[in-house]
Amino acid sequence: MTLSVRSKPYIIPEYSLTGDLLAFLTCGLQYRYQNKGTLPPSMPIQLWFGEFIHGVLEEAYLQWRDHNLKEFPWDWEKEIRPIEMLIDKRMRARGLNPPSNLFCPYNEEGHKQGFCMDLNHPHKLVASQRAEAAINTWGPHLFPLITSAEVRLKGIRDMPHYQEGFSRSNYYGITGIVDVISSVNLEVHSSSNLLVKFLEEDPLFKEKVQALDSKEYEIIMDYKGMKRAPLSSSTWDYHKWQILTYAWLRSRQEESSPVVKGILFYINELVPFTKDMQDIKEDVVGENTDIIPQGNDLKKILKWKTNNPPPRLSEEFKTRRSLRLVDVKPDSVHRSLGEFDQVVDEIENCLLKEIKGKGIQNSWEARPEARTCDACDFRTFCNNPDPLSQKPTVP
Ligand code: SF4
Ligand SMILES: [Zn+2]
């Protein structure tokens, strides 16, 4: 009797744009340690807030939909705080504890002080102020337009430069989660809706919708727990890239309609704190932003000094800065997929180098940059951290 030999398992490597590609582009070596090592990464503050605000907005939408909470503004203590506590609990269950200067974790007065300033819990710290502003600024306009939330997308592409016996697989998978898919019908929604108003002001959007065969079309939306990215930054390009990639993935799903636009929400713009204000001022002075302050807003920003509290800017300016429209065109979608392939190719090459025994630090390129290295768990054994990053201190 001959025994059949079991063939090698057929694997298709999967890549997500945010979890893999962007992390790899930030620093290849850090990505390798974080993803392929066994150490769970500690969470930089920005990542914690990103997860938190996604969770809060998603849950707020569900409550709005299912419990008829249609009146805005919502009261922070009565309506928003319970949502925050729920999301905090879920995140803790995954080992993600809130940074104590960002979020008060206690609900009752008199609970031990912890890291809070007094015993009058709950405190509306930065994360809560932003959650409240996001819900009350965008909730009334955004929630009625949502057709689905948290939509998982998956697609398959040919492995770039596939070589038999050398490449890991002839295909690779792309995955992603869209925060919101919306089908805005301009004929149905009135222009007292702020999102509709911004879309109506956009000539590219109108032109595109008029050229469609059917009245059905979609908009992809994504929340970002950060300030608006500067025009010349790679983050600005990556966010566009993300929308275009998701648009392609969405177009492969049967029930989809053409995606005509992407909308990004930069949540920190609604409540900017010192670091955000510093960056906003820098963008304004360096003409590195598309939403430029006028009149009083401009004066206040230029006059502001870092050791003063951030100035009170107009609601209109903050709202505008928190919203970004991204045009979805076939040729730019095509280009972004080409770039996706290219980065996957780079990651696969690093992996193959490591498999061949070149050692981790020789296989994965470190991209030292002070801000990334400061928050990097692997700084102590990295051969090449940014010299300006802070030396690790003993707590
Ligand atoms: S210390 Fe800096 S260069 Fe080294 S792995 Fe971390 S982020 Fe990359
Ligand atoms: Zn507190």
Coordinates of N, CA, C and O in Angstrom, one line a residue, residues 181-271:
I181 N -21.2 52.9 5.3 CA -21.6 53.0 3.9 C -22.9 53.8 3.8 O -23.8 53.4 4.6
S182 N -22.9 54.7 2.9 CA -24.2 55.6 2.9 C -24.6 55.7 1.5 O -23.8 55.7 0.6
S183 N -25.9 55.7 1.3 CA -26.4 56.1 0.0 C -27.2 57.4 0.1 O -28.3 57.4 0.6
V184 N -26.5 58.4 -0.2 CA -27.2 59.7 -0.1 C -28.0 60.0 -1.4 O -27.4 60.0 -2.5
N185 N -29.3 60.2 -1.2 CA -30.0 60.6 -2.4 C -30.4 62.0 -2.3 O -31.2 62.4 -1.4
L186 N -29.7 62.8 -3.1 CA -29.9 64.3 -2.9 C -31.3 64.7 -3.1 O -31.7 65.8 -2.6
E187 N -32.1 63.9 -3.8 CA -33.5 64.4 -4.0 C -34.3 64.1 -2.8 O -35.4 64.7 -2.6
V188 N -33.9 63.2 -1.9 CA -34.6 62.8 -0.7 C -34.2 63.7 0.5 O -35.0 64.2 1.2
H189 N -32.9 63.9 0.6 CA -32.4 64.6 1.8 C -32.3 66.1 1.5 O -31.8 66.5 0.5
S190 N -32.8 66.8 2.5 CA -32.8 68.2 2.3 C -31.4 68.8 2.6 O -30.6 68.2 3.3
S191 N -31.1 70.0 2.1 CA -29.8 70.6 2.3 C -29.7 71.2 3.6 O -28.7 71.9 3.9
S192 N -30.6 71.1 4.5 CA -30.4 71.5 5.9 C -29.5 70.4 6.6 O -28.9 70.6 7.7
N193 N -29.3 69.3 5.9 CA -28.3 68.3 6.3 C -26.9 68.8 5.9 O -26.6 69.0 4.7
L194 N -26.0 69.0 6.9 CA -24.7 69.5 6.6 C -23.9 68.7 5.6 O -23.2 69.3 4.8
L195 N -24.0 67.4 5.8 CA -23.2 66.5 4.8 C -23.7 66.7 3.4 O -22.9 66.8 2.5
V196 N -25.0 66.7 3.3 CA -25.6 66.9 2.0 C -25.2 68.3 1.4 O -24.9 68.4 0.2
K197 N -25.2 69.3 2.3 CA -24.8 70.6 1.8 C -23.3 70.6 1.3 O -23.0 71.1 0.2
F198 N -22.4 70.0 2.0 CA -21.0 69.9 1.6 C -20.9 69.1 0.3 O -20.2 69.5 -0.6
L199 N -21.7 68.1 0.1 CA -21.7 67.3 -1.1 C -22.3 68.1 -2.3 O -21.7 68.1 -3.4
E200 N -23.3 68.9 -2.0 CA -23.9 69.7 -3.1 C -23.0 70.8 -3.5 O -23.0 71.2 -4.7
E201 N -22.2 71.2 -2.6 CA -21.2 72.3 -3.0 C -20.1 71.8 -3.9 O -19.3 72.5 -4.4
D202 N -20.0 70.4 -4.0 CA -18.8 69.8 -4.7 C -19.2 69.6 -6.1 O -20.0 68.7 -6.4
P203 N -18.7 70.3 -7.1 CA -19.1 70.2 -8.5 C -18.8 68.8 -9.0 O -19.5 68.3 -9.8
L204 N -17.7 68.2 -8.6 CA -17.3 66.9 -9.1 C -18.3 65.8 -8.7 O -18.7 64.9 -9.5
F205 N -18.9 66.0 -7.5 CA -19.9 65.0 -7.0 C -21.1 65.1 -7.8 O -21.7 64.1 -8.3
K206 N -21.6 66.3 -8.1 CA -22.9 66.5 -8.8 C -22.7 66.0 -10.2 O -23.6 65.3 -10.7
E207 N -21.6 66.3 -10.8 CA -21.4 65.9 -12.2 C -21.4 64.4 -12.3 O -22.0 63.8 -13.2
K208 N -20.7 63.7 -11.3 CA -20.6 62.3 -11.4 C -22.0 61.6 -11.2 O -22.4 60.7 -11.9
V209 N -22.8 62.1 -10.2 CA -24.1 61.5 -9.9 C -25.0 61.7 -11.1 O -25.7 60.8 -11.5
Q210 N -24.9 62.8 -11.8 CA -25.8 63.0 -13.0 C -25.4 62.1 -14.1 O -26.2 61.7 -14.9
A211 N -24.1 61.7 -14.2 CA -23.7 60.9 -15.3 C -24.0 59.4 -15.0 O -23.9 58.6 -15.9
L212 N -24.5 59.0 -13.8 CA -24.7 57.6 -13.5 C -26.0 57.1 -14.2 O -26.9 57.9 -14.4
D213 N -26.0 55.8 -14.6 CA -27.2 55.3 -15.2 C -28.4 55.2 -14.2 O -29.5 55.4 -14.5
S214 N -28.0 54.8 -12.9 CA -29.1 54.6 -12.0 C -29.0 55.6 -10.9 O -28.0 56.4 -10.8
K215 N -30.1 55.7 -10.1 CA -30.0 56.7 -9.0 C -29.3 56.2 -7.8 O -29.1 56.9 -6.8
E216 N -29.0 54.9 -7.8 CA -28.3 54.3 -6.6 C -26.8 54.5 -6.7 O -26.2 54.2 -7.7
Y217 N -26.3 55.0 -5.6 CA -24.8 55.1 -5.5 C -24.4 55.1 -4.1 O -25.3 55.3 -3.2
E218 N -23.2 55.0 -3.8 CA -22.7 54.9 -2.4 C -21.6 55.8 -2.1 O -20.8 56.2 -3.0
I219 N -21.5 56.1 -0.8 CA -20.4 56.9 -0.3 C -19.8 56.1 0.9 O -20.5 55.5 1.7
I220 N -18.4 56.1 0.9 CA -17.7 55.4 1.9 C -17.2 56.4 2.9 O -16.7 57.4 2.6
M221 N -17.4 56.1 4.2 CA -17.0 57.1 5.2 C -16.1 56.4 6.3 O -16.2 55.2 6.6
D222 N -15.1 57.2 6.8 CA -14.2 56.6 7.7 C -13.9 57.7 8.8 O -13.6 58.8 8.5
Y223 N -13.8 57.2 10.1 CA -13.5 58.1 11.2 C -12.0 58.1 11.5 O -11.4 57.0 11.5
K224 N -11.4 59.2 11.7 CA -10.0 59.2 12.1 C -9.8 59.9 13.4 O -10.2 61.1 13.6
G225 N -9.2 59.2 14.4 CA -9.0 59.8 15.7 C -7.7 60.7 15.7 O -6.8 60.5 16.5
M226 N -7.7 61.7 14.8 CA -6.5 62.6 14.7 C -7.0 63.9 14.1 O -8.1 64.1 13.7
K227 N -6.0 64.9 14.0 CA -6.3 66.1 13.4 C -6.3 66.0 11.9 O -5.7 64.9 11.4
R228 N -6.7 66.9 11.1 CA -6.6 66.9 9.7 C -5.2 66.8 9.3 O -4.3 67.5 9.8
A229 N -4.8 65.8 8.4 CA -3.4 65.6 8.0 C -3.0 66.8 7.1 O -3.8 67.4 6.4
P230 N -1.7 67.2 7.3 CA -1.2 68.3 6.4 C -1.1 67.8 4.9 O -0.9 66.6 4.7
L231 N -1.3 68.7 4.0 CA -1.4 68.3 2.6 C -0.1 67.6 2.1 O -0.3 66.7 1.3
S232 N 1.0 68.0 2.6 CA 2.3 67.4 2.0 C 2.7 66.1 2.8 O 3.7 65.5 2.5
S233 N 1.8 65.6 3.7 CA 2.2 64.5 4.5 C 1.9 63.1 3.8 O 0.9 63.1 3.0
S234 N 2.6 62.1 4.2 CA 2.2 60.8 3.6 C 0.9 60.3 4.2 O 0.1 59.7 3.5
T235 N 0.5 60.8 5.4 CA -0.8 60.4 6.0 C -1.9 60.9 5.1 O -2.9 60.2 4.9
W236 N -1.8 62.1 4.6 CA -2.8 62.7 3.7 C -3.0 61.7 2.5 O -4.2 61.4 2.2
D237 N -2.0 61.3 1.9 CA -2.1 60.4 0.8 C -2.6 59.0 1.2 O -3.4 58.4 0.5
Y238 N -2.2 58.5 2.3 CA -2.6 57.2 2.8 C -4.1 57.1 3.0 O -4.8 56.1 2.7
H239 N -4.6 58.2 3.6 CA -6.1 58.2 3.8 C -6.9 58.2 2.5 O -7.9 57.5 2.4
K240 N -6.4 58.8 1.5 CA -7.0 58.8 0.2 C -6.9 57.4 -0.3 O -7.9 56.8 -0.9
W241 N -5.7 56.8 -0.2 CA -5.4 55.5 -0.6 C -6.4 54.5 0.0 O -6.9 53.6 -0.7
Q242 N -6.6 54.7 1.3 CA -7.5 53.8 2.0 C -9.0 53.8 1.4 O -9.6 52.8 1.1
I243 N -9.5 55.0 1.1 CA -10.8 55.2 0.6 C -10.9 54.5 -0.8 O -11.8 53.8 -1.1
L244 N -9.8 54.7 -1.6 CA -9.8 54.2 -3.0 C -9.8 52.6 -3.0 O -10.4 52.0 -3.8
T245 N -9.0 52.1 -2.1 CA -8.9 50.6 -2.0 C -10.2 50.1 -1.5 O -10.7 49.1 -2.0
Y246 N -10.8 50.7 -0.5 CA -12.1 50.2 0.0 C -13.2 50.3 -1.1 O -14.0 49.5 -1.2
A247 N -13.1 51.4 -1.9 CA -14.0 51.5 -3.0 C -13.9 50.4 -4.0 O -14.9 49.8 -4.5
W248 N -12.7 49.9 -4.3 CA -12.5 48.8 -5.2 C -13.1 47.5 -4.5 O -13.8 46.7 -5.1
L249 N -12.7 47.3 -3.2 CA -13.2 46.1 -2.5 C -14.7 46.1 -2.5 O -15.4 45.1 -2.7
R250 N -15.3 47.2 -2.3 CA -16.8 47.3 -2.2 C -17.4 47.0 -3.6 O -18.4 46.3 -3.6
S251 N -16.7 47.5 -4.6 CA -17.3 47.2 -6.0 C -17.4 45.8 -6.3 O -18.1 45.4 -7.2
R252 N -16.6 44.9 -5.6 CA -16.6 43.5 -5.9 C -17.7 42.8 -5.2 O -17.9 41.6 -5.3
Q253 N -18.4 43.5 -4.2 CA -19.5 42.8 -3.5 C -20.8 43.0 -4.4 O -21.0 44.1 -4.9
E254 N -21.5 41.9 -4.4 CA -22.7 41.9 -5.3 C -23.7 43.0 -5.0 O -24.3 43.6 -5.9
E255 N -24.0 43.2 -3.7 CA -25.1 44.1 -3.4 C -24.7 45.6 -3.5 O -25.5 46.5 -3.2
S256 N -23.5 45.8 -4.0 CA -23.1 47.2 -3.9 C -23.5 48.1 -5.1 O -23.9 47.5 -6.2
S257 N -23.6 49.4 -4.9 CA -23.8 50.3 -6.0 C -22.5 51.1 -6.2 O -21.6 51.0 -5.4
P258 N -22.4 51.8 -7.3 CA -21.1 52.5 -7.5 C -20.7 53.4 -6.4 O -21.6 54.2 -5.9
V259 N -19.5 53.3 -6.0 CA -19.0 54.3 -4.9 C -18.5 55.5 -5.6 O -17.6 55.5 -6.5
V260 N -19.1 56.7 -5.3 CA -18.7 57.9 -6.0 C -17.9 58.8 -5.1 O -17.3 59.7 -5.7
K261 N -17.9 58.6 -3.8 CA -17.2 59.6 -3.0 C -16.7 58.9 -1.7 O -17.4 58.0 -1.2
G262 N -15.7 59.4 -1.1 CA -15.3 59.0 0.2 C -15.3 60.2 1.1 O -15.1 61.4 0.7
I263 N -15.7 60.0 2.4 CA -15.7 61.1 3.4 C -14.9 60.7 4.6 O -15.0 59.6 5.1
L264 N -13.9 61.5 4.9 CA -13.1 61.2 6.1 C -13.5 62.2 7.2 O -13.6 63.4 6.9
F265 N -13.6 61.7 8.4 CA -13.9 62.6 9.6 C -12.6 62.7 10.4 O -12.2 61.7 11.0
Y266 N -12.0 63.9 10.5 CA -10.9 64.1 11.4 C -11.4 64.6 12.8 O -11.6 65.8 12.9
I267 N -11.6 63.7 13.7 CA -12.4 64.0 14.9 C -11.7 65.1 15.8 O -12.3 65.9 16.4
N268 N -10.3 65.0 15.9 CA -9.6 65.9 16.8 C -9.9 67.4 16.5 O -9.7 68.3 17.3
E269 N -10.2 67.7 15.2 CA -10.4 69.1 14.8 C -11.6 69.7 15.6 O -11.7 70.9 15.7
L270 N -12.5 68.9 16.0 CA -13.7 69.4 16.7 C -13.3 69.9 18.1 O -13.9 70.9 18.6
V271 N -12.3 69.3 18.8 CA -11.8 69.7 20.1 C -10.3 69.7 20.1 O -9.7 68.7 20.5

